[in-house]
Coordinates of N, CA and C and ligand atoms in Angstrom, one line a residue:
M146 N 6.3 -7.6 -19.1 CA 6.3 -8.2 -17.7 C 5.0 -7.7 -16.9
K147 N 4.7 -8.6 -16.0 CA 3.6 -8.2 -15.1 C 4.2 -8.0 -13.7
I148 N 3.9 -6.8 -13.1 CA 4.5 -6.4 -11.8 C 3.3 -6.3 -10.8
G149 N 3.2 -7.2 -9.9 CA 2.1 -7.2 -8.9 C 2.4 -6.1 -7.9
I150 N 1.3 -5.5 -7.4 CA 1.5 -4.4 -6.4 C 0.5 -4.7 -5.3
I151 N 1.1 -4.7 -4.1 CA 0.2 -4.8 -2.9 C 0.6 -3.7 -1.9
S152 N -0.3 -3.3 -1.1 CA 0.0 -2.2 -0.1 C -0.9 -2.3 1.1
D153 N -0.5 -1.7 2.2 CA -1.3 -1.5 3.4 C -2.0 -2.8 3.8
I154 N -1.2 -3.8 4.1 CA -1.6 -5.1 4.5 C -2.1 -5.1 5.9
H155 N -1.4 -4.4 6.7 CA -1.8 -4.1 8.1 C -2.1 -5.5 8.9
S156 N -1.1 -6.4 8.8 CA -1.1 -7.6 9.6 C -2.4 -8.4 9.3
N157 N -2.9 -8.4 8.1 CA -4.1 -9.1 7.8 C -3.7 -10.3 6.9
I158 N -3.4 -11.4 7.5 CA -2.9 -12.6 6.7 C -4.0 -13.2 5.9
E159 N -5.2 -13.2 6.3 CA -6.3 -13.8 5.5 C -6.5 -13.1 4.2
A160 N -6.4 -11.7 4.2 CA -6.5 -10.9 3.0 C -5.3 -11.1 2.2
L161 N -4.1 -11.1 2.8 CA -2.8 -11.2 2.0 C -2.7 -12.6 1.3
D162 N -3.2 -13.6 1.9 CA -3.2 -14.9 1.2 C -4.0 -14.9 -0.1
V163 N -5.2 -14.3 0.0 CA -6.0 -14.2 -1.2 C -5.4 -13.3 -2.2
A164 N -4.8 -12.2 -1.8 CA -4.1 -11.3 -2.8 C -3.0 -12.0 -3.5
F165 N -2.2 -12.8 -2.8 CA -1.1 -13.5 -3.4 C -1.6 -14.6 -4.4
K166 N -2.7 -15.2 -4.0 CA -3.3 -16.3 -4.8 C -3.7 -15.7 -6.1
W167 N -4.3 -14.5 -6.1 CA -4.8 -13.9 -7.3 C -3.6 -13.5 -8.2
L168 N -2.5 -13.0 -7.6 CA -1.3 -12.6 -8.3 C -0.7 -13.8 -9.0
D169 N -0.7 -14.9 -8.2 CA -0.2 -16.2 -8.8 C -1.0 -16.6 -10.0
D170 N -2.3 -16.5 -9.9 CA -3.2 -16.8 -11.1 C -2.9 -15.9 -12.3
Q171 N -2.5 -14.7 -12.0 CA -2.2 -13.8 -13.1 C -0.8 -14.0 -13.7
K172 N -0.1 -14.9 -13.0 CA 1.3 -15.2 -13.5 C 2.2 -13.9 -13.5
V173 N 2.1 -13.1 -12.4 CA 3.0 -11.9 -12.4 C 4.4 -12.4 -12.2
D174 N 5.3 -11.5 -12.7 CA 6.8 -11.9 -12.7 C 7.4 -11.5 -11.4
E175 N 6.9 -10.4 -10.8 CA 7.5 -9.9 -9.5 C 6.3 -9.2 -8.8
V176 N 6.5 -9.1 -7.5 CA 5.5 -8.3 -6.7 C 6.3 -7.3 -5.8
I177 N 5.7 -6.0 -5.9 CA 6.3 -4.9 -5.1 C 5.3 -4.6 -4.0
C178 N 5.8 -4.5 -2.7 CA 4.9 -4.1 -1.6 C 5.2 -2.7 -1.2
L179 N 4.1 -1.9 -1.2 CA 4.3 -0.4 -1.0 C 4.3 -0.1 0.5
G180 N 4.3 -1.0 1.4 CA 4.5 -0.7 2.8 C 3.2 -0.8 3.7
D181 N 3.4 -0.5 5.0 CA 2.4 -0.7 6.0 C 2.0 -2.2 6.0
V182 N 3.1 -3.0 6.1 CA 2.9 -4.5 6.3 C 2.2 -4.7 7.6
V183 N 2.5 -3.9 8.6 CA 2.0 -4.2 10.0 C 1.2 -3.0 10.5
G184 N 0.7 -3.2 11.7 CA -0.2 -2.1 12.3 C -1.6 -2.5 12.2
Y185 N -2.4 -2.3 13.2 CA -3.8 -2.5 13.3 C -4.2 -4.0 13.5
G186 N -3.6 -4.9 12.7 CA -4.1 -6.3 12.6 C -3.3 -7.3 13.5
P187 N -3.8 -8.5 13.5 CA -3.3 -9.5 14.5 C -2.2 -10.4 14.0
S188 N -1.8 -10.4 12.8 CA -0.8 -11.4 12.3 C 0.5 -10.7 11.7
P189 N 1.2 -10.0 12.5 CA 2.4 -9.3 11.9 C 3.5 -10.2 11.4
N190 N 3.8 -11.2 12.2 CA 4.9 -12.1 11.8 C 4.6 -12.9 10.5
E191 N 3.3 -13.4 10.5 CA 2.9 -14.2 9.3 C 3.0 -13.3 8.0
C192 N 2.5 -12.0 8.1 CA 2.5 -11.1 7.0 C 4.0 -10.8 6.6
C193 N 4.8 -10.5 7.5 CA 6.3 -10.2 7.2 C 6.9 -11.4 6.5
D194 N 6.6 -12.6 7.0 CA 7.3 -13.8 6.5 C 6.8 -14.0 5.0
L195 N 5.5 -13.9 4.8 CA 5.0 -14.1 3.4 C 5.5 -13.0 2.4
I196 N 5.6 -11.8 2.9 CA 6.0 -10.7 2.0 C 7.5 -10.9 1.7
K197 N 8.3 -11.2 2.7 CA 9.7 -11.5 2.5 C 9.9 -12.5 1.4
K198 N 9.1 -13.5 1.5 CA 9.2 -14.7 0.5 C 8.8 -14.3 -0.9
N199 N 7.8 -13.5 -1.0 CA 7.1 -13.3 -2.3 C 7.4 -11.9 -3.0
C200 N 7.9 -11.0 -2.3 CA 8.1 -9.6 -2.9 C 9.5 -9.4 -3.2
S201 N 9.8 -8.8 -4.4 CA 11.2 -8.4 -4.8 C 11.6 -7.1 -4.1
A202 N 10.6 -6.3 -3.7 CA 11.0 -5.0 -3.0 C 9.8 -4.7 -2.1
T203 N 10.1 -4.2 -0.9 CA 9.1 -3.8 0.1 C 9.5 -2.4 0.6
L204 N 8.6 -1.5 0.7 CA 8.9 -0.1 1.2 C 8.4 0.0 2.6
L205 N 9.0 1.1 3.3 CA 8.7 1.3 4.7 C 7.5 2.2 4.8
G206 N 6.4 1.7 5.3 CA 5.2 2.5 5.5 C 5.3 3.2 6.9
N207 N 4.4 4.1 7.1 CA 4.4 4.9 8.4 C 4.2 4.0 9.6
H208 N 3.3 3.0 9.5 CA 3.1 2.1 10.6 C 4.4 1.2 10.9
D209 N 5.0 0.8 9.8 CA 6.2 0.0 9.9 C 7.3 0.9 10.6
A210 N 7.4 2.2 10.1 CA 8.3 3.1 10.7 C 8.1 3.3 12.2
A211 N 6.8 3.5 12.6 CA 6.5 3.7 14.0 C 6.8 2.5 14.8
V212 N 6.6 1.3 14.3 CA 6.9 0.0 15.0 C 8.4 -0.1 15.3
I213 N 9.3 0.3 14.4 CA 10.7 0.2 14.6 C 11.3 1.5 15.3
G214 N 10.4 2.5 15.6 CA 10.9 3.6 16.3 C 11.5 4.7 15.4
A215 N 11.3 4.6 14.1 CA 11.8 5.6 13.1 C 10.8 6.7 13.0
M216 N 9.7 6.6 13.6 CA 8.7 7.7 13.5 C 8.0 7.7 14.9
S217 N 7.7 8.9 15.4 CA 7.1 9.0 16.7 C 5.7 8.5 16.7
T218 N 5.3 7.8 17.7 CA 3.9 7.4 17.8 C 2.9 8.4 18.3
E219 N 3.4 9.6 18.6 CA 2.5 10.7 19.0 C 1.6 11.2 17.9
F220 N 1.9 10.8 16.7 CA 1.0 11.2 15.6 C -0.2 10.3 15.5
Y221 N -0.2 9.2 16.3 CA -1.3 8.2 16.1 C -2.3 8.4 17.3
Y222 N -3.6 8.1 17.0 CA -4.6 8.1 18.1 C -4.3 6.9 19.0
D223 N -4.9 6.9 20.1 CA -4.6 6.0 21.2 C -4.6 4.5 20.8
A224 N -5.7 4.1 20.1 CA -5.8 2.7 19.8 C -4.8 2.2 18.7
A225 N -4.5 3.1 17.8 CA -3.5 2.8 16.8 C -2.1 2.7 17.4
R226 N -1.9 3.6 18.4 CA -0.6 3.6 19.1 C -0.4 2.4 19.9
L227 N -1.5 1.9 20.5 CA -1.4 0.7 21.3 C -1.1 -0.5 20.4
A228 N -1.8 -0.5 19.2 CA -1.5 -1.6 18.2 C -0.1 -1.6 17.8
I229 N 0.5 -0.4 17.6 CA 1.9 -0.3 17.2 C 2.8 -0.9 18.3
Q230 N 2.5 -0.6 19.5 CA 3.3 -1.1 20.7 C 3.1 -2.6 20.8
W231 N 1.9 -3.1 20.6 CA 1.6 -4.5 20.6 C 2.4 -5.2 19.5
T232 N 2.3 -4.6 18.3 CA 3.1 -5.2 17.2 C 4.6 -5.3 17.5
R233 N 5.1 -4.3 18.1 CA 6.5 -4.3 18.4 C 6.9 -5.5 19.3
R234 N 6.0 -5.8 20.2 CA 6.2 -6.9 21.2 C 6.1 -8.2 20.5
Q235 N 5.2 -8.3 19.5 CA 5.0 -9.6 18.8 C 6.1 -10.0 17.8
L236 N 6.7 -9.0 17.2 CA 7.5 -9.3 16.0 C 8.8 -10.0 16.4
S237 N 9.2 -11.0 15.6 CA 10.4 -11.7 15.9 C 11.6 -10.7 15.6
S238 N 12.8 -11.0 16.2 CA 13.9 -10.1 15.9 C 14.3 -10.1 14.5
A239 N 14.1 -11.2 13.8 CA 14.4 -11.2 12.4 C 13.5 -10.3 11.6
N240 N 12.2 -10.3 11.9 CA 11.3 -9.4 11.2 C 11.5 -7.9 11.6
L241 N 11.8 -7.7 12.8 CA 12.2 -6.3 13.2 C 13.4 -5.8 12.4
E242 N 14.4 -6.7 12.3 CA 15.6 -6.3 11.6 C 15.3 -6.0 10.1
W243 N 14.4 -6.9 9.5 CA 14.0 -6.7 8.1 C 13.3 -5.3 7.9
L244 N 12.4 -5.0 8.9 CA 11.7 -3.7 8.8 C 12.7 -2.5 8.8
Y245 N 13.7 -2.7 9.7 CA 14.7 -1.6 9.8 C 15.4 -1.3 8.5
K246 N 15.5 -2.3 7.6 CA 16.3 -2.1 6.4 C 15.4 -1.7 5.2
L247 N 14.1 -1.5 5.4 CA 13.3 -1.2 4.2 C 13.5 0.3 3.8
P248 N 13.5 0.5 2.5 CA 13.7 1.8 1.9 C 12.3 2.6 1.8
Y249 N 12.4 3.9 1.5 CA 11.2 4.7 1.3 C 10.7 4.5 -0.2
T250 N 11.6 4.3 -1.1 CA 11.2 4.3 -2.5 C 11.9 3.2 -3.3
H251 N 11.3 2.9 -4.4 CA 11.9 1.9 -5.3 C 11.6 2.4 -6.8
R252 N 12.6 2.3 -7.6 CA 12.4 2.8 -9.0 C 12.9 1.8 -10.0
N253 N 12.2 1.6 -11.1 CA 12.7 0.7 -12.1 C 12.5 1.4 -13.5
S254 N 13.6 1.8 -14.0 CA 13.5 2.6 -15.3 C 13.0 1.8 -16.4
E255 N 13.3 0.5 -16.5 CA 12.8 -0.4 -17.5 C 11.3 -0.5 -17.5
W256 N 10.8 -0.5 -16.3 CA 9.3 -0.6 -16.2 C 8.7 0.8 -16.3
R257 N 9.5 1.8 -16.4 CA 9.0 3.2 -16.4 C 8.1 3.5 -15.2
A258 N 8.5 2.9 -14.0 CA 7.6 3.0 -12.8 C 8.5 3.3 -11.6
S259 N 7.9 4.0 -10.7 CA 8.4 4.2 -9.3 C 7.4 3.8 -8.3
F260 N 7.9 3.5 -7.1 CA 7.0 3.0 -6.1 C 7.3 3.7 -4.8
F261 N 6.2 4.1 -4.1 CA 6.3 4.9 -2.8 C 5.2 4.4 -1.9
H262 N 5.4 4.7 -0.6 CA 4.3 4.4 0.3 C 3.4 5.6 0.3
S263 N 3.9 6.8 0.2 CA 3.1 8.1 0.3 C 3.6 9.0 -0.8
A264 N 3.3 10.3 -0.6 CA 3.5 11.3 -1.7 C 5.0 11.3 -2.2
P265 N 5.2 11.2 -3.5 CA 6.5 11.2 -4.1 C 7.3 12.4 -3.8
I266 N 6.6 13.5 -3.5 CA 7.3 14.8 -3.3 C 8.2 14.8 -2.1
C267 N 7.8 13.9 -1.1 CA 8.6 13.8 0.1 C 8.3 12.5 0.8
P268 N 9.0 11.4 0.3 CA 8.6 10.1 0.6 C 8.7 9.8 2.1
S269 N 9.6 10.5 2.9 CA 9.7 10.2 4.3 C 8.7 11.0 5.1
G270 N 8.0 11.9 4.4 CA 7.0 12.8 5.2 C 5.7 12.2 5.3
Y271 N 5.4 11.1 4.7 CA 4.1 10.4 4.7 C 2.9 11.3 4.5
F272 N 3.0 12.1 3.4 CA 1.9 13.0 3.0 C 1.0 12.2 2.1
Y273 N -0.3 12.6 2.1 CA -1.3 11.8 1.3 C -1.4 12.5 -0.1
V274 N -1.8 11.6 -1.0 CA -2.2 12.1 -2.3 C -3.7 11.6 -2.5
V275 N -4.6 12.4 -2.1 CA -6.0 12.0 -2.1 C -6.8 12.9 -3.0
F276 N -6.6 14.2 -2.9 CA -7.3 15.2 -3.7 C -6.4 15.7 -4.8
K277 N -7.1 16.4 -5.8 CA -6.4 16.9 -7.0 C -5.3 17.8 -6.6
D278 N -5.5 18.7 -5.6 CA -4.4 19.6 -5.1 C -3.2 18.9 -4.6
D279 N -3.4 17.7 -4.0 CA -2.2 16.9 -3.6 C -1.4 16.5 -4.7
A280 N -2.1 16.2 -5.8 CA -1.3 15.8 -7.1 C -0.7 17.0 -7.7
V281 N -1.4 18.1 -7.7 CA -0.9 19.4 -8.3 C 0.5 19.7 -7.7
A282 N 0.7 19.5 -6.5 CA 2.0 19.8 -5.8 C 3.1 19.0 -6.5
H283 N 2.8 18.0 -7.3 CA 3.8 17.2 -7.9 C 4.2 17.7 -9.3
L284 N 3.5 18.7 -9.8 CA 3.8 19.3 -11.1 C 5.3 19.8 -11.1
R285 N 5.7 20.3 -9.9 CA 7.0 20.9 -9.8 C 8.1 19.9 -9.9
M286 N 7.8 18.6 -9.8 CA 8.8 17.6 -10.0 C 8.5 16.6 -11.2
M287 N 7.8 17.2 -12.1 CA 7.5 16.4 -13.3 C 8.7 15.7 -14.0
D288 N 9.8 16.4 -14.0 CA 11.0 15.8 -14.7 C 11.6 14.7 -13.9
R289 N 11.3 14.6 -12.6 CA 11.8 13.5 -11.8 C 10.9 12.3 -11.6
L290 N 9.6 12.5 -12.0 CA 8.6 11.5 -11.9 C 8.8 10.4 -13.0
S291 N 8.6 9.1 -12.6 CA 8.5 8.1 -13.6 C 7.2 8.3 -14.4
D292 N 7.0 7.5 -15.4 CA 5.7 7.6 -16.2 C 4.6 7.2 -15.2
I293 N 4.8 6.2 -14.4 CA 3.8 5.8 -13.4 C 4.4 5.8 -12.0
S294 N 3.8 6.4 -11.1 CA 4.2 6.3 -9.7 C 3.1 5.7 -8.9
F295 N 3.4 4.6 -8.2 CA 2.4 3.9 -7.4 C 2.6 4.2 -6.0
L296 N 1.4 4.5 -5.3 CA 1.4 4.9 -3.9 C 0.4 4.0 -3.1
G297 N 0.7 3.9 -1.8 CA -0.2 3.3 -0.9 C -0.7 4.4 0.0
H298 N -0.8 4.1 1.3 CA -1.0 5.1 2.4 C -2.4 5.5 2.6
S299 N -3.2 5.9 1.6 CA -4.5 6.5 1.8 C -5.5 5.3 1.9
H300 N -5.2 4.1 1.5 CA -6.1 3.0 1.5 C -7.3 3.2 0.5
L301 N -7.1 4.2 -0.4 CA -8.1 4.5 -1.4 C -7.6 4.2 -2.8
V302 N -8.5 4.0 -3.7 CA -8.0 3.8 -5.1 C -8.2 5.2 -5.8
R303 N -7.1 5.7 -6.4 CA -7.1 7.0 -7.0 C -6.1 7.0 -8.2
A304 N -6.4 7.8 -9.2 CA -5.4 8.0 -10.3 C -5.4 9.4 -10.7
F305 N -4.3 10.0 -10.9 CA -4.2 11.4 -11.4 C -3.2 11.4 -12.6
R306 N -3.6 12.2 -13.6 CA -2.8 12.3 -14.8 C -2.2 13.7 -14.9
L307 N -0.9 13.8 -14.9 CA -0.2 15.1 -14.9 C 0.3 15.4 -16.3
K308 N -0.1 16.5 -16.9 CA 0.3 16.8 -18.3 C 0.2 18.3 -18.6
D309 N 1.2 18.8 -19.2 CA 1.2 20.2 -19.7 C 0.8 21.2 -18.5
G310 N 1.4 20.9 -17.3 CA 1.2 21.8 -16.2 C -0.2 21.7 -15.6
K311 N -0.9 20.6 -16.0 CA -2.3 20.5 -15.4 C -2.4 19.0 -14.8
V312 N -3.4 18.9 -13.9 CA -3.7 17.6 -13.3 C -5.1 17.3 -13.6
K313 N -5.4 16.0 -14.0 CA -6.8 15.6 -14.2 C -6.9 14.3 -13.4
E314 N -8.0 14.2 -12.6 CA -8.3 13.0 -11.9 C -8.9 12.0 -12.9
T315 N -8.4 10.8 -12.9 CA -8.9 9.8 -13.8 C -9.2 8.5 -13.0
T316 N -9.4 7.4 -13.7 CA -9.6 6.1 -13.0 C -8.4 5.2 -13.4
V317 N -8.2 4.3 -12.5 CA -7.0 3.4 -12.6 C -6.9 2.7 -14.0
D318 N -8.1 2.3 -14.5 CA -8.1 1.6 -15.7 C -7.9 2.5 -17.0
K319 N -7.9 3.8 -16.7 CA -7.7 4.7 -17.9 C -6.2 5.2 -17.9
V320 N -5.4 4.6 -17.1 CA -3.9 5.0 -17.2 C -3.3 4.5 -18.5
E321 N -2.8 5.4 -19.2 CA -2.2 5.1 -20.5 C -0.8 5.8 -20.6
W322 N 0.1 5.1 -21.2 CA 1.4 5.8 -21.3 C 1.4 6.7 -22.6
T323 N 1.9 7.9 -22.4 CA 2.2 8.8 -23.5 C 3.5 9.4 -23.2
D324 N 4.1 10.1 -24.2 CA 5.4 10.7 -24.0 C 5.4 11.8 -22.9
S325 N 4.4 12.5 -22.8 CA 4.4 13.7 -22.0 C 3.7 13.6 -20.7
A326 N 2.8 12.6 -20.5 CA 2.0 12.5 -19.3 C 2.7 11.7 -18.2
K327 N 2.5 12.0 -17.0 CA 2.9 11.2 -15.8 C 1.6 10.8 -15.1
H328 N 1.7 9.7 -14.4 CA 0.5 9.3 -13.6 C 0.9 9.0 -12.2
I329 N 0.0 9.3 -11.3 CA 0.2 9.0 -9.9 C -1.0 8.1 -9.5
V330 N -0.7 6.9 -9.1 CA -1.8 5.9 -8.9 C -1.8 5.3 -7.5
S331 N -2.9 5.4 -6.8 CA -3.0 4.7 -5.5 C -3.8 3.4 -5.8
T332 N -3.3 2.3 -5.4 CA -3.9 1.0 -5.7 C -4.7 0.4 -4.6
G333 N -5.0 1.2 -3.5 CA -5.8 0.7 -2.4 C -5.1 -0.2 -1.5
S334 N -5.9 -0.8 -0.5 CA -5.3 -1.5 0.6 C -5.7 -3.0 0.5
V335 N -4.7 -3.9 0.7 CA -5.0 -5.3 0.8 C -5.8 -5.6 2.1
G336 N -5.4 -5.1 3.2 CA -5.9 -5.6 4.5 C -6.8 -4.7 5.2
Q337 N -7.0 -3.4 4.8 CA -7.9 -2.5 5.5 C -8.4 -1.4 4.5
P338 N -9.2 -1.8 3.6 CA -9.8 -0.8 2.6 C -10.6 0.3 3.4
R339 N -10.6 1.5 2.8 CA -11.3 2.6 3.5 C -12.2 3.4 2.5
D340 N -12.5 2.7 1.4 CA -13.3 3.4 0.4 C -14.8 2.9 0.3
R341 N -15.2 2.5 1.5 CA -16.6 2.0 1.7 C -16.9 0.7 0.9
D342 N -15.8 0.1 0.5 CA -15.9 -1.2 -0.2 C -15.0 -2.2 0.7
P343 N -15.6 -3.1 1.4 CA -14.8 -3.9 2.3 C -13.9 -4.9 1.6
R344 N -14.0 -5.1 0.3 CA -13.1 -6.0 -0.4 C -11.7 -5.5 -0.4
G345 N -10.7 -6.4 -0.3 CA -9.3 -6.0 -0.4 C -9.0 -5.6 -1.9
A346 N -7.9 -4.9 -2.0 CA -7.5 -4.4 -3.3 C -6.1 -4.9 -3.6
V347 N -5.9 -5.4 -4.9 CA -4.6 -5.8 -5.3 C -4.5 -5.5 -6.8
S348 N -3.3 -5.3 -7.4 CA -3.2 -4.9 -8.8 C -1.9 -5.4 -9.4
Y349 N -1.9 -5.2 -10.7 CA -0.6 -5.4 -11.4 C -0.4 -4.4 -12.5
L350 N 0.8 -4.1 -12.8 CA 1.2 -3.3 -14.0 C 1.7 -4.2 -15.1
D351 N 1.1 -4.0 -16.3 CA 1.6 -4.7 -17.4 C 2.6 -3.7 -18.1
T352 N 3.9 -4.0 -18.0 CA 4.9 -3.0 -18.4 C 5.0 -3.0 -20.0
D353 N 4.4 -3.9 -20.7 CA 4.4 -3.9 -22.1 C 3.4 -2.8 -22.7
T354 N 2.3 -2.7 -22.0 CA 1.2 -1.8 -22.4 C 1.0 -0.6 -21.5
G355 N 1.5 -0.6 -20.3 CA 1.3 0.5 -19.3 C 0.0 0.3 -18.6
A356 N -0.8 -0.7 -18.9 CA -2.1 -0.9 -18.3 C -1.9 -1.3 -16.8
V357 N -2.8 -0.8 -16.0 CA -2.9 -1.2 -14.6 C -4.2 -2.0 -14.4
I358 N -4.1 -3.2 -13.9 CA -5.3 -4.0 -13.7 C -5.5 -4.1 -12.2
L359 N -6.7 -3.6 -11.8 CA -7.0 -3.6 -10.4 C -8.0 -4.7 -10.1
H360 N -7.9 -5.4 -9.0 CA -8.8 -6.5 -8.6 C -9.2 -6.3 -7.2
R361 N -10.5 -6.4 -6.9 CA -11.0 -6.4 -5.5 C -11.5 -7.8 -5.2
F362 N -11.2 -8.2 -3.9 CA -11.5 -9.6 -3.6 C -12.1 -9.7 -2.2
D363 N -12.9 -10.8 -2.0 CA -13.4 -11.1 -0.7 C -12.4 -12.1 0.0
Y364 N -12.5 -12.1 1.3 CA -11.7 -13.0 2.1 C -12.4 -13.3 3.4
D365 N -11.8 -14.1 4.3 CA -12.5 -14.5 5.5 C -12.2 -13.5 6.6
R366 N -13.0 -12.3 6.5 CA -12.8 -11.2 7.4 C -13.3 -11.6 8.8
K367 N -14.2 -12.6 8.9 CA -14.7 -13.0 10.2 C -13.5 -13.5 11.1
T368 N -12.7 -14.3 10.4 CA -11.5 -14.9 11.2 C -10.5 -13.7 11.6
T369 N -10.3 -12.8 10.7 CA -9.4 -11.7 11.0 C -9.9 -10.9 12.2
A370 N -11.2 -10.6 12.1 CA -11.9 -9.8 13.2 C -11.8 -10.6 14.5
Q371 N -12.0 -11.9 14.5 CA -11.9 -12.7 15.7 C -10.5 -12.7 16.3
K372 N -9.5 -12.8 15.4 CA -8.1 -12.7 15.9 C -7.8 -11.4 16.5
I373 N -8.4 -10.3 15.9 CA -8.1 -9.0 16.5 C -8.7 -8.9 17.9
A374 N -9.9 -9.5 18.1 CA -10.5 -9.5 19.4 C -9.7 -10.3 20.4
D375 N -9.3 -11.5 19.9 CA -8.6 -12.4 20.8 C -7.2 -11.8 21.2
A376 N -6.6 -11.0 20.3 CA -5.3 -10.4 20.7 C -5.5 -9.2 21.6
G377 N -6.7 -8.8 21.9 CA -7.0 -7.7 22.8 C -6.8 -6.3 22.1
L378 N -6.7 -6.3 20.7 CA -6.6 -5.1 20.0 C -8.0 -4.4 19.9
E379 N -8.0 -3.1 19.6 CA -9.3 -2.4 19.5 C -10.3 -3.1 18.6
S380 N -11.5 -3.3 19.1 CA -12.5 -4.1 18.3 C -12.9 -3.3 17.0
R381 N -12.8 -2.0 17.0 CA -13.2 -1.2 15.8 C -12.3 -1.6 14.6
F382 N -11.0 -2.1 14.9 CA -10.2 -2.5 13.8 C -10.8 -3.7 13.1
G383 N -11.5 -4.5 13.8 CA -12.1 -5.7 13.2 C -13.4 -5.3 12.6
E384 N -14.2 -4.4 13.2 CA -15.5 -4.0 12.7 C -15.4 -3.3 11.4
R385 N -14.4 -2.5 11.2 CA -14.2 -1.7 10.0 C -13.9 -2.5 8.8
L386 N -13.5 -3.8 9.0 CA -13.2 -4.7 7.9 C -14.5 -5.1 7.2
F387 N -15.6 -4.9 7.9 CA -16.9 -5.3 7.3 C -17.6 -4.2 6.5
T388 N -17.0 -3.0 6.7 CA -17.7 -1.8 6.1 C -16.7 -1.1 5.1
G389 N -15.4 -1.4 5.2 CA -14.4 -0.7 4.4 C -14.4 0.8 4.7
S390 N -14.4 1.1 6.0 CA -14.3 2.5 6.5 C -13.1 2.8 7.3
Ligands
LIG291 FE1 -1.8 2.1 6.0

């Protein structure tokens, strides 16, 4: 099976459309969304509607949690907090209700995979797994990790291999299933990349081989940035789409 993975869309419908088009072309069987459907961007309802239609599971990201009041907005800087409040006002009651029901994790034993928005060690804590030490903390839960754990949250592409009490940073395309190794993989952001590459990121897991295929794509970011300006959201949210920062 091919399992599509999207994350950190952040209300960017132009990027999300292109990501789904690529997943369609790859003939994926299902798509899992790792959360942060909303926040920062100008099209929250459109993104919720499309994800509801196309994803078999969606997780609760920290921005989604803040929008529904399940997380305090005091952790956010002013512009991000204003965007969360703006998003709350824009969302239809059906989409707000949908966000309320989203879980923190999703696991599928047949696929040998689990899905999280942030660090598996405490899914509701929204901790990052960016550096090797962040992954090292997961050695103590080796027996509970699936062979592959997919995460969003950092908006970066990262892969760590955990084996024999040690962690090695690797690349996403080097993820291979073995009996004793576990992998923690961040697949990047659809709608707001932050790895100095402004292209969106989307991927899929081939459950027959364990391979992760990552794809970067261009989209009409001018339109997204214009919509951000028109909505009165912080202009930097639009500018960073051109730099991937
Ligand atoms: Fe995010």
